[in-house]
mmCIF file of C-alpha atoms in Angstrom:
data_model
loop_
_atom_site.group_PDB
_atom_site.id
_atom_site.type_symbol
_atom_site.label_atom_id
_atom_site.label_comp_id
_atom_site.label_asym_id
_atom_site.label_seq_id
_atom_site.Cartn_x
_atom_site.Cartn_y
_atom_site.Cartn_z
ATOM 1 C CA ASP A 6 71.431 152.873 87.325
ATOM 2 C CA GLN A 7 68.763 153.056 84.732
ATOM 3 C CA GLN A 8 69.551 150.915 81.663
ATOM 4 C CA VAL A 9 66.476 152.277 79.968
ATOM 5 C CA LYS A 10 65.667 155.907 79.913
ATOM 6 C CA GLN A 11 62.595 157.670 78.997
ATOM 7 C CA ASN A 12 63.590 161.502 79.672
ATOM 8 C CA SER A 13 60.132 163.282 78.671
ATOM 9 C CA PRO A 14 57.910 162.432 81.624
ATOM 10 C CA SER A 15 54.911 163.944 79.695
ATOM 11 C CA LEU A 16 53.827 164.887 76.329
ATOM 12 C CA SER A 17 50.783 166.866 75.073
ATOM 13 C CA VAL A 18 49.793 166.523 71.331
ATOM 14 C CA GLN A 19 46.685 167.647 69.574
ATOM 15 C CA GLU A 20 44.270 165.137 67.959
ATOM 16 C CA GLY A 21 45.113 164.349 64.493
ATOM 17 C CA ARG A 22 48.893 165.368 65.167
ATOM 18 C CA ILE A 23 51.937 162.908 65.430
ATOM 19 C CA SER A 24 53.011 161.970 68.887
ATOM 20 C CA ILE A 25 56.644 160.994 69.095
ATOM 21 C CA LEU A 26 57.653 159.244 72.320
ATOM 22 C CA ASN A 27 61.443 158.580 72.791
ATOM 23 C CA CYS A 28 63.586 156.043 74.610
ATOM 24 C CA ASP A 29 67.284 155.658 75.106
ATOM 25 C CA TYR A 30 69.161 152.655 76.351
ATOM 26 C CA THR A 31 72.693 151.965 77.552
ATOM 27 C CA ASN A 32 73.206 148.115 77.592
ATOM 28 C CA SER A 33 74.299 147.036 74.230
ATOM 29 C CA MET A 34 73.377 143.481 75.012
ATOM 30 C CA PHE A 35 69.691 144.441 74.447
ATOM 31 C CA ASP A 36 68.329 142.793 71.198
ATOM 32 C CA TYR A 37 64.619 143.361 71.636
ATOM 33 C CA PHE A 38 62.477 146.461 72.584
ATOM 34 C CA LEU A 39 58.932 146.724 73.379
ATOM 35 C CA TRP A 40 56.546 149.454 74.234
ATOM 36 C CA TYR A 41 53.579 148.835 76.419
ATOM 37 C CA LYS A 42 50.590 151.232 77.096
ATOM 38 C CA LYS A 43 49.015 151.620 80.502
ATOM 39 C CA TYR A 44 45.758 153.335 81.559
ATOM 40 C CA PRO A 45 45.011 154.738 84.894
ATOM 41 C CA ALA A 46 43.948 151.371 87.441
ATOM 42 C CA GLU A 47 44.741 148.824 84.542
ATOM 43 C CA GLY A 48 47.825 146.952 84.114
ATOM 44 C CA PRO A 49 50.140 147.543 81.246
ATOM 45 C CA THR A 50 49.131 146.155 77.928
ATOM 46 C CA PHE A 51 51.627 145.323 75.084
ATOM 47 C CA LEU A 52 51.821 147.502 72.130
ATOM 48 C CA ILE A 53 54.393 146.888 69.741
ATOM 49 C CA SER A 54 57.881 145.556 69.549
ATOM 50 C CA ILE A 55 60.739 145.355 67.414
ATOM 51 C CA SER A 56 64.064 143.075 67.124
ATOM 52 C CA SER A 57 67.379 144.524 66.746
ATOM 53 C CA ILE A 58 67.694 142.945 63.455
ATOM 54 C CA LYS A 59 65.163 145.625 62.094
ATOM 55 C CA ASP A 60 65.302 149.335 62.125
ATOM 56 C CA LYS A 61 61.379 149.794 61.862
ATOM 57 C CA ASN A 62 57.990 147.942 62.777
ATOM 58 C CA GLU A 63 54.706 149.224 61.929
ATOM 59 C CA ASP A 64 51.154 148.314 63.273
ATOM 60 C CA GLY A 65 48.522 150.460 62.131
ATOM 61 C CA ARG A 66 48.948 153.927 63.627
ATOM 62 C CA PHE A 67 51.830 152.886 65.403
ATOM 63 C CA THR A 68 55.447 152.451 64.335
ATOM 64 C CA VAL A 69 58.696 151.893 66.340
ATOM 65 C CA PHE A 70 62.012 153.055 65.009
ATOM 66 C CA LEU A 71 65.137 151.662 66.257
ATOM 67 C CA ASN A 72 68.760 153.499 65.717
ATOM 68 C CA LYS A 73 71.004 150.755 67.299
ATOM 69 C CA SER A 74 74.262 152.860 66.939
ATOM 70 C CA ALA A 75 72.790 155.753 68.889
ATOM 71 C CA LYS A 76 70.943 153.143 71.374
ATOM 72 C CA HIS A 77 67.544 155.081 70.662
ATOM 73 C CA LEU A 78 64.281 154.022 69.725
ATOM 74 C CA SER A 79 60.981 155.819 69.204
ATOM 75 C CA LEU A 80 57.368 155.321 68.861
ATOM 76 C CA HIS A 81 55.406 157.046 66.403
ATOM 77 C CA ILE A 82 51.474 157.413 66.699
ATOM 78 C CA VAL A 83 49.823 159.122 63.469
ATOM 79 C CA PRO A 84 47.127 160.200 63.859
ATOM 80 C CA SER A 85 46.954 160.709 67.602
ATOM 81 C CA GLN A 86 43.655 160.216 69.184
ATOM 82 C CA PRO A 87 42.204 161.195 72.551
ATOM 83 C CA GLY A 88 41.886 157.415 73.401
ATOM 84 C CA ASP A 89 45.784 157.260 73.064
ATOM 85 C CA SER A 90 46.270 159.382 76.137
ATOM 86 C CA ALA A 91 47.940 156.865 78.684
ATOM 87 C CA VAL A 92 51.253 156.373 80.037
ATOM 88 C CA TYR A 93 53.632 154.686 77.690
ATOM 89 C CA PHE A 94 56.653 152.575 78.802
ATOM 90 C CA CYS A 95 59.496 151.661 76.827
ATOM 91 C CA ALA A 96 61.167 148.228 77.839
ATOM 92 C CA ALA A 97 64.274 146.299 76.534
ATOM 93 C CA SER A 98 65.452 142.594 76.752
ATOM 94 C CA GLY A 99 68.203 140.601 75.993
ATOM 95 C CA VAL A 100 68.324 137.186 74.662
ATOM 96 C CA ASN A 101 71.630 135.896 76.475
ATOM 97 C CA ARG A 102 71.518 137.133 80.242
ATOM 98 C CA GLY A 103 71.947 134.076 82.315
ATOM 99 C CA SER A 104 69.768 133.625 85.295
ATOM 100 C CA THR A 105 67.657 136.902 84.364
ATOM 101 C CA LEU A 106 67.257 135.682 80.864
ATOM 102 C CA GLY A 107 63.972 137.150 79.173
ATOM 103 C CA ARG A 108 63.790 139.875 81.889
ATOM 104 C CA LEU A 109 62.398 143.225 80.609
ATOM 105 C CA TYR A 110 64.066 146.433 81.622
ATOM 106 C CA PHE A 111 61.678 149.459 82.023
ATOM 107 C CA GLY A 112 61.892 153.188 81.441
ATOM 108 C CA ARG A 113 60.139 155.491 83.825
ATOM 109 C CA GLY A 114 57.216 156.073 81.149
ATOM 110 C CA THR A 115 55.836 159.198 79.396
ATOM 111 C CA GLN A 116 52.473 160.300 80.133
ATOM 112 C CA LEU A 117 50.701 161.234 76.566
ATOM 113 C CA THR A 118 47.968 163.419 76.620
ATOM 114 C CA VAL A 119 45.980 163.931 73.438
ATOM 115 C CA TRP A 120 43.646 166.796 73.173
ATOM 116 C CA PRO A 121 40.905 167.562 70.817
ATOM 117 C CA ILE B 11 38.754 134.204 80.149
ATOM 118 C CA ALA B 12 42.489 133.360 79.886
ATOM 119 C CA GLY B 13 44.855 135.936 81.603
ATOM 120 C CA ILE B 14 46.212 136.740 84.925
ATOM 121 C CA THR B 15 44.351 137.666 87.957
ATOM 122 C CA GLN B 16 45.497 139.424 91.106
ATOM 123 C CA ALA B 17 43.980 139.594 94.649
ATOM 124 C CA PRO B 18 43.184 141.691 96.270
ATOM 125 C CA THR B 19 42.571 144.791 94.310
ATOM 126 C CA SER B 20 43.718 147.101 96.898
ATOM 127 C CA GLN B 21 44.578 146.818 100.710
ATOM 128 C CA ILE B 22 45.310 149.063 103.523
ATOM 129 C CA LEU B 23 47.690 147.488 105.784
ATOM 130 C CA ALA B 24 49.043 148.417 109.196
ATOM 131 C CA ALA B 25 53.134 148.714 109.463
ATOM 132 C CA GLY B 26 54.660 145.532 110.611
ATOM 133 C CA ARG B 27 51.691 143.052 109.517
ATOM 134 C CA ARG B 28 52.219 140.358 107.085
ATOM 135 C CA MET B 29 50.622 140.438 103.509
ATOM 136 C CA THR B 30 50.426 137.953 100.778
ATOM 137 C CA LEU B 31 49.421 139.334 97.363
ATOM 138 C CA ARG B 32 48.138 136.856 95.181
ATOM 139 C CA CYS B 33 48.639 136.015 91.409
ATOM 140 C CA THR B 34 47.388 133.417 89.118
ATOM 141 C CA GLN B 35 47.451 132.912 85.522
ATOM 142 C CA ASP B 36 45.921 130.173 83.429
ATOM 143 C CA MET B 37 47.731 130.633 80.193
ATOM 144 C CA ARG B 38 50.486 128.060 81.191
ATOM 145 C CA HIS B 39 53.085 130.432 81.134
ATOM 146 C CA ASN B 40 56.572 129.250 82.445
ATOM 147 C CA ALA B 41 57.860 132.509 83.531
ATOM 148 C CA MET B 42 56.137 134.851 86.091
ATOM 149 C CA TYR B 43 57.487 138.340 87.718
ATOM 150 C CA TRP B 44 56.387 140.805 90.414
ATOM 151 C CA TYR B 45 56.808 144.508 89.716
ATOM 152 C CA ARG B 46 56.185 147.537 91.703
ATOM 153 C CA GLN B 47 55.031 150.798 90.071
ATOM 154 C CA ASP B 48 55.707 154.071 91.938
ATOM 155 C CA LEU B 49 55.322 157.638 90.144
ATOM 156 C CA GLY B 50 58.176 158.760 88.636
ATOM 157 C CA LEU B 51 59.964 155.351 88.851
ATOM 158 C CA GLY B 52 58.477 153.239 86.185
ATOM 159 C CA LEU B 53 58.042 149.436 86.706
ATOM 160 C CA ARG B 54 60.761 147.958 88.879
ATOM 161 C CA LEU B 55 61.251 144.035 89.160
ATOM 162 C CA ILE B 56 60.879 142.624 92.435
ATOM 163 C CA HIS B 57 61.090 138.800 91.898
ATOM 164 C CA TYR B 58 60.912 136.408 88.974
ATOM 165 C CA SER B 59 60.508 132.788 88.270
ATOM 166 C CA ASN B 60 61.589 131.190 85.050
ATOM 167 C CA THR B 61 59.797 128.141 85.755
ATOM 168 C CA ALA B 62 57.883 126.263 88.625
ATOM 169 C CA GLY B 63 59.940 125.417 91.575
ATOM 170 C CA THR B 64 62.728 128.321 90.814
ATOM 171 C CA THR B 65 62.788 131.970 91.844
ATOM 172 C CA GLY B 66 65.211 134.632 91.543
ATOM 173 C CA LYS B 67 65.889 138.352 92.762
ATOM 174 C CA GLY B 68 64.799 141.361 90.864
ATOM 175 C CA GLU B 69 66.034 145.083 91.128
ATOM 176 C CA VAL B 70 64.436 145.648 94.506
ATOM 177 C CA PRO B 71 63.679 142.184 96.305
ATOM 178 C CA ASP B 72 64.571 143.657 100.063
ATOM 179 C CA GLY B 73 61.391 142.878 102.349
ATOM 180 C CA TYR B 74 59.614 140.660 99.601
ATOM 181 C CA SER B 75 59.545 136.875 99.316
ATOM 182 C CA VAL B 76 58.041 134.619 96.419
ATOM 183 C CA SER B 77 57.335 130.870 96.165
ATOM 184 C CA ARG B 78 56.270 129.076 92.824
ATOM 185 C CA ALA B 79 55.126 125.776 93.814
ATOM 186 C CA ASN B 80 53.130 125.240 90.624
ATOM 187 C CA THR B 81 52.886 126.681 87.032
ATOM 188 C CA ASP B 82 49.768 128.906 87.644
ATOM 189 C CA ASP B 83 50.387 130.536 91.061
ATOM 190 C CA PHE B 84 53.199 133.052 92.083
ATOM 191 C CA PRO B 85 52.305 134.757 95.414
ATOM 192 C CA LEU B 86 54.489 137.765 97.051
ATOM 193 C CA THR B 87 54.620 138.065 100.698
ATOM 194 C CA LEU B 88 55.470 140.998 102.576
ATOM 195 C CA ALA B 89 56.781 139.519 105.975
ATOM 196 C CA SER B 90 56.545 142.825 107.915
ATOM 197 C CA ALA B 91 55.236 145.749 105.877
ATOM 198 C CA VAL B 92 56.904 149.179 105.926
ATOM 199 C CA PRO B 93 55.229 152.360 104.631
ATOM 200 C CA SER B 94 57.941 152.542 101.864
ATOM 201 C CA GLN B 95 56.249 149.205 100.374
ATOM 202 C CA THR B 96 53.087 151.409 99.542
ATOM 203 C CA SER B 97 52.739 150.989 95.826
ATOM 204 C CA VAL B 98 50.803 149.304 92.985
ATOM 205 C CA TYR B 99 52.098 146.044 92.312
ATOM 206 C CA PHE B 100 51.870 144.163 88.979
ATOM 207 C CA CYS B 101 51.966 140.380 88.186
ATOM 208 C CA ALA B 102 53.148 139.416 84.846
ATOM 209 C CA SER B 103 53.929 136.354 82.949
ATOM 210 C CA LYS B 104 55.336 135.123 79.691
ATOM 211 C CA GLN B 105 55.442 131.652 77.927
ATOM 212 C CA GLY B 106 59.170 131.103 78.720
ATOM 213 C CA PRO B 107 62.457 132.903 79.143
ATOM 214 C CA SER B 108 63.257 133.020 75.551
ATOM 215 C CA TYR B 109 59.978 134.822 74.737
ATOM 216 C CA ASN B 110 59.770 138.455 75.220
ATOM 217 C CA GLU B 111 56.202 139.770 75.480
ATOM 218 C CA GLN B 112 54.967 139.811 79.089
ATOM 219 C CA PHE B 113 51.298 140.063 80.034
ATOM 220 C CA PHE B 114 50.199 141.901 82.980
ATOM 221 C CA GLY B 115 47.694 141.549 85.658
ATOM 222 C CA PRO B 116 45.411 144.398 86.714
ATOM 223 C CA GLY B 117 47.420 145.163 89.612
ATOM 224 C CA THR B 118 46.964 145.447 93.481
ATOM 225 C CA ARG B 119 47.181 148.675 95.272
ATOM 226 C CA LEU B 120 48.737 148.570 98.568
ATOM 227 C CA THR B 121 48.807 151.190 101.429
ATOM 228 C CA VAL B 122 51.004 150.610 104.198
ATOM 229 C CA LEU B 123 50.309 153.090 107.337
#
């Protein structure tokens, strides 16, 4: 059963506008959340993260929002640029998970396309 | 340059053959992971190792084995490849179980015919 869900497989946004990528999770033990970006023929690269003690984390054009009660997080990219076109993976982790301590659970990814 | 290397970059393999995908990191990270990425399914964990000498099973371990003889290397072996193992394989590492960010290698594209 998918514990981290990205329900939108794709998103298309015009350059300069805001991109909002969404992610939902089911496991209340998750306390750390990450976003990865992946270009074709490359490995995923870390983008931004947020701890469950916060509800917002910002890094330049990228902001992640966490709503713990709704078990929902979102990644905002403002302004969007063509170079942001990539697959974005949401991931979650729990601190106390026994033998799989520190394991990341990934969503299925959202393909973002930013057009000029 | 510090990071994770994977070999080969790509491989076409006949079904039934044995294949080992190599992964080496020079960051002295304790934890290492193997994922497969399939279209529409995201990244699924195959096996992991929290420290040298220990390994564990992930979500999709069947048909794969791993070993962790030292800190730097974490090879993934397909004992008898099947077409359903056609995928892109990523190795990842991180400093330790209590850290969260994983660093990924460039991937190996494997096709099993």
